[in-house]
CSV table of C-alpha atoms in Angstrom, one decimal:
chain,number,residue,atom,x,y,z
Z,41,UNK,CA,8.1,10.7,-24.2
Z,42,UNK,CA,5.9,8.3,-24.9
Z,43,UNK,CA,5.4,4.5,-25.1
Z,44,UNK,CA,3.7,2.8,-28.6
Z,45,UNK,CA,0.3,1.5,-28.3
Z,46,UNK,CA,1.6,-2.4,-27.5
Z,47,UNK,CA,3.1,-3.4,-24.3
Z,48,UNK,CA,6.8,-3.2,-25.2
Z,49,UNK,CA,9.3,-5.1,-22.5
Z,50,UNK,CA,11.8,-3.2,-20.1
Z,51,UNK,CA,14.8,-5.0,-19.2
Z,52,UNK,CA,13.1,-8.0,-20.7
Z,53,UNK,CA,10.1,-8.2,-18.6
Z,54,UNK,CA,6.7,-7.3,-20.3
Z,55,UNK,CA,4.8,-3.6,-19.3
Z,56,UNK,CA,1.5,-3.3,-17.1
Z,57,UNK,CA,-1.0,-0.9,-17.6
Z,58,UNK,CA,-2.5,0.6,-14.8
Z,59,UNK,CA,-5.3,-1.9,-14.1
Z,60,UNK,CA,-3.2,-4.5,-14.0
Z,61,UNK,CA,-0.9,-3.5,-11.5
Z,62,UNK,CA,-4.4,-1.9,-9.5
Z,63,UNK,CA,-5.0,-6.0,-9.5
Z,64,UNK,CA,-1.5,-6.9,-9.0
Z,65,UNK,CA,-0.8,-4.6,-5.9
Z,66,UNK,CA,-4.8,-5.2,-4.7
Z,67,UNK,CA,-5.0,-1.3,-5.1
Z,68,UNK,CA,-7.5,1.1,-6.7
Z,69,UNK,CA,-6.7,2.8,-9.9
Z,70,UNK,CA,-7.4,6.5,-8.5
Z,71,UNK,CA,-4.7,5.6,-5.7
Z,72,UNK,CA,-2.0,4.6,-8.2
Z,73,UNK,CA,-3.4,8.2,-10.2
Z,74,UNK,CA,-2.7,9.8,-7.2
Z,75,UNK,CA,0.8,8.4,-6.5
Z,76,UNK,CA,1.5,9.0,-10.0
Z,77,UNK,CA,0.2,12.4,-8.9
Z,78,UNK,CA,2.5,13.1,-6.1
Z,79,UNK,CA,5.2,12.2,-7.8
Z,80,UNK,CA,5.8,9.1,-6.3
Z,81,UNK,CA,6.4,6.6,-9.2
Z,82,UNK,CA,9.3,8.0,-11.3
Z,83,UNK,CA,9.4,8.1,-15.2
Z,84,UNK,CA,6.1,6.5,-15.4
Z,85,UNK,CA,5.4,7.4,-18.8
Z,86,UNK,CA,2.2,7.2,-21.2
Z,87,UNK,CA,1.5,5.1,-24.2
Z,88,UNK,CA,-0.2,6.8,-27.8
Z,89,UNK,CA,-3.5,6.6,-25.8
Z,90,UNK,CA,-2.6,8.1,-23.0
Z,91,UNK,CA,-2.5,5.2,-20.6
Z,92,UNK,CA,-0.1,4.8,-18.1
Z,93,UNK,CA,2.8,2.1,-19.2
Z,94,UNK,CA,4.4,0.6,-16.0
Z,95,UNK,CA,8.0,-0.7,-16.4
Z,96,UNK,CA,9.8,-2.9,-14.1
Z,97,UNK,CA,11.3,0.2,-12.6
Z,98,UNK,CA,7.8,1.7,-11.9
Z,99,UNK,CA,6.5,-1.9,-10.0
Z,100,UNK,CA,9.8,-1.5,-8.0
Z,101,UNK,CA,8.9,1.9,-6.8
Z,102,UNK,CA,5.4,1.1,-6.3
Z,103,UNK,CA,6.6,-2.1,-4.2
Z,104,UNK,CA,9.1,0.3,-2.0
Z,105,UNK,CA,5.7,2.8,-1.8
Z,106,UNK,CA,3.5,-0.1,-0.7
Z,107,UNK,CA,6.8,-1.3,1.9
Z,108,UNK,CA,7.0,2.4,3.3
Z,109,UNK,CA,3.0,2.7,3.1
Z,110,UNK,CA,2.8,-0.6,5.5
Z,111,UNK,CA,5.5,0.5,7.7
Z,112,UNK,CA,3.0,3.5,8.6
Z,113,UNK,CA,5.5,6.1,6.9
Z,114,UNK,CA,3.2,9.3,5.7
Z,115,UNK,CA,3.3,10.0,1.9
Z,116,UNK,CA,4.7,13.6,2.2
Z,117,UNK,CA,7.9,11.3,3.8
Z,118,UNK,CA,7.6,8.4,1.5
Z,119,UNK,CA,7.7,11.6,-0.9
Z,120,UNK,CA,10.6,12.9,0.6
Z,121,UNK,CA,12.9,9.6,0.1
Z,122,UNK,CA,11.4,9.3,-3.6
Z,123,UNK,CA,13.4,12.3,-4.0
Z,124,UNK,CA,16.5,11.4,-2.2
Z,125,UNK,CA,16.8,8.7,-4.8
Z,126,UNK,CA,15.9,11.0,-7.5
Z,127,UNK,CA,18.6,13.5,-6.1
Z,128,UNK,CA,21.3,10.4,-6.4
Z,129,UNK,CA,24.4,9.3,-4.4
Z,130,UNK,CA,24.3,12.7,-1.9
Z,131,UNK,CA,21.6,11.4,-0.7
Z,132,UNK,CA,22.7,7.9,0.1
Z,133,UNK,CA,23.1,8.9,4.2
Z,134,UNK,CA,19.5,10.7,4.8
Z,135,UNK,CA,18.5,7.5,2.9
Z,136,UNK,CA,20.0,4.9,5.2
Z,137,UNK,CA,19.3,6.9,8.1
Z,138,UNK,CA,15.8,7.1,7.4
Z,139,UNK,CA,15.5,3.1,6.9
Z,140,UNK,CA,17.9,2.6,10.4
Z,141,UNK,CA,15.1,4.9,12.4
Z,142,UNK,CA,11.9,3.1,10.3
Z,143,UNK,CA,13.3,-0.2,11.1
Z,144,UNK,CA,13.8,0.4,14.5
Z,145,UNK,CA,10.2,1.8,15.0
Z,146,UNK,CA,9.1,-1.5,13.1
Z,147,UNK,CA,10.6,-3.5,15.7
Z,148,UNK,CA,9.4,-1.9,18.7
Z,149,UNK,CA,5.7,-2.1,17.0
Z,150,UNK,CA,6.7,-6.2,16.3
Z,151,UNK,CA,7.8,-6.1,20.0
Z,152,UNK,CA,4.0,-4.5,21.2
Z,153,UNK,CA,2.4,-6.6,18.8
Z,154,UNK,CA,4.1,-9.8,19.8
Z,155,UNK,CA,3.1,-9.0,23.9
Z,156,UNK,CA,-0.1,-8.6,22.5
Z,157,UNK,CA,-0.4,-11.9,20.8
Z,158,UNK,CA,0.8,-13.2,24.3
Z,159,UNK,CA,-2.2,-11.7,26.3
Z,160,UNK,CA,-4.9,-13.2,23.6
Z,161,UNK,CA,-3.5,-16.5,23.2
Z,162,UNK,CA,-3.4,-16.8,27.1
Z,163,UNK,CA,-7.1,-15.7,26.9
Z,164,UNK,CA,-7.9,-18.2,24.5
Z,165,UNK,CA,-6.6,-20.7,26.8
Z,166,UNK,CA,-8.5,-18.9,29.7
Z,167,UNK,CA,-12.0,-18.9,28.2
Z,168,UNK,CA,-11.7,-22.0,26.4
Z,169,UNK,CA,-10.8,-23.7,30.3
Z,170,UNK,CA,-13.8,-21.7,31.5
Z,171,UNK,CA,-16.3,-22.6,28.4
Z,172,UNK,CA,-15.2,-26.4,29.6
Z,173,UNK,CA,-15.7,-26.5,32.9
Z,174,UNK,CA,-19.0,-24.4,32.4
Z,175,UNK,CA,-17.9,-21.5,34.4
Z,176,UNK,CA,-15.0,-19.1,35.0
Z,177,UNK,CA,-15.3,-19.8,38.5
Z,178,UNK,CA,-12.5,-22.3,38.4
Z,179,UNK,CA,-9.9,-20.7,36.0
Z,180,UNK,CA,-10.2,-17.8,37.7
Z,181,UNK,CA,-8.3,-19.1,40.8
Z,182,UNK,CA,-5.4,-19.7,38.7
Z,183,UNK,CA,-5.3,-17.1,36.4
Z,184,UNK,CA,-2.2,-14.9,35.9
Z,185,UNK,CA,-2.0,-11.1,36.4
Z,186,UNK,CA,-2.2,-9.8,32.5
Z,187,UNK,CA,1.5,-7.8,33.3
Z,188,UNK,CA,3.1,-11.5,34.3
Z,189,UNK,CA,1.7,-12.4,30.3
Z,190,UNK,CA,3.1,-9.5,28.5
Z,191,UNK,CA,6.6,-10.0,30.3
Z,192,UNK,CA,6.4,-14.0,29.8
């Protein structure tokens, strides 16, 4: 099937072509191709021209894509869960599961990345002592073990 030449609406909101969304989602066009590709944005259909019309479902599934993409999921798994919703309610378990697991990873990564923000704000403070007083000499005698900053 394919869509007329104009940019007909979908659930009342007006279609993107693919350059738009590219601009929209601050991707290229040959990465949306090859999600398109892989199967990853479903019923994406063509116009008469052969462009690529993008519905409101189709930014949906390329927002989940972008979610999964940032939360380090591979494609052949963010794949995998495009097909789970394609397969319907059977699937509905492997889906939660999945998102329990990914959110629990996510946290554990906030977690490392939060200790880490610990360490370099304390070494902001550390340097910014020592680029007062003109040496490190100083701070140094006060300074904490780096462990003592990630458990803080």
């Amino acid at each position: 099937m394919t869509l007329g030449q104009g940019k007909e609406e979908y659930n009342g909101k007006k279609n993107l072509l693919i350059g738009e969304v590219a601009a929209q989602f601050r991707l290229t066009v040959p990465t949306i191709r090859y999600y398109d590709q892989e199967g990853l944005i479903p019923n994406l259909q063509k116009n008469e021209s052969g462009q690529r019309v993008f519905t409101a479902e189709n930014i949906d599934a390329l927002q989940i894509i972008e979610c999964l993409k940032d939360s380090g999921m591979a494609i052949k798994d963010i794949k995998q869960f495009m097909q789970w919703v394609s397969e319907g309610d059977e699937t509905l378990y492997n889906r939660r599961e999945m998102f329990v697991h990914l959110r629990a990873q996510m946290q554990e990564k906030m977690n490392r990345l939060q200790q880490t923000m610990h360490v370099l704000d304390y070494k902001v403070g550390y340097y910014g002592k020592a680029v007062q007083d003109g040496t490190e000499k100083y701070v140094k005698q006060t300074a904490k073990p780096i462990a003592e900053i990630i458990n803080g």
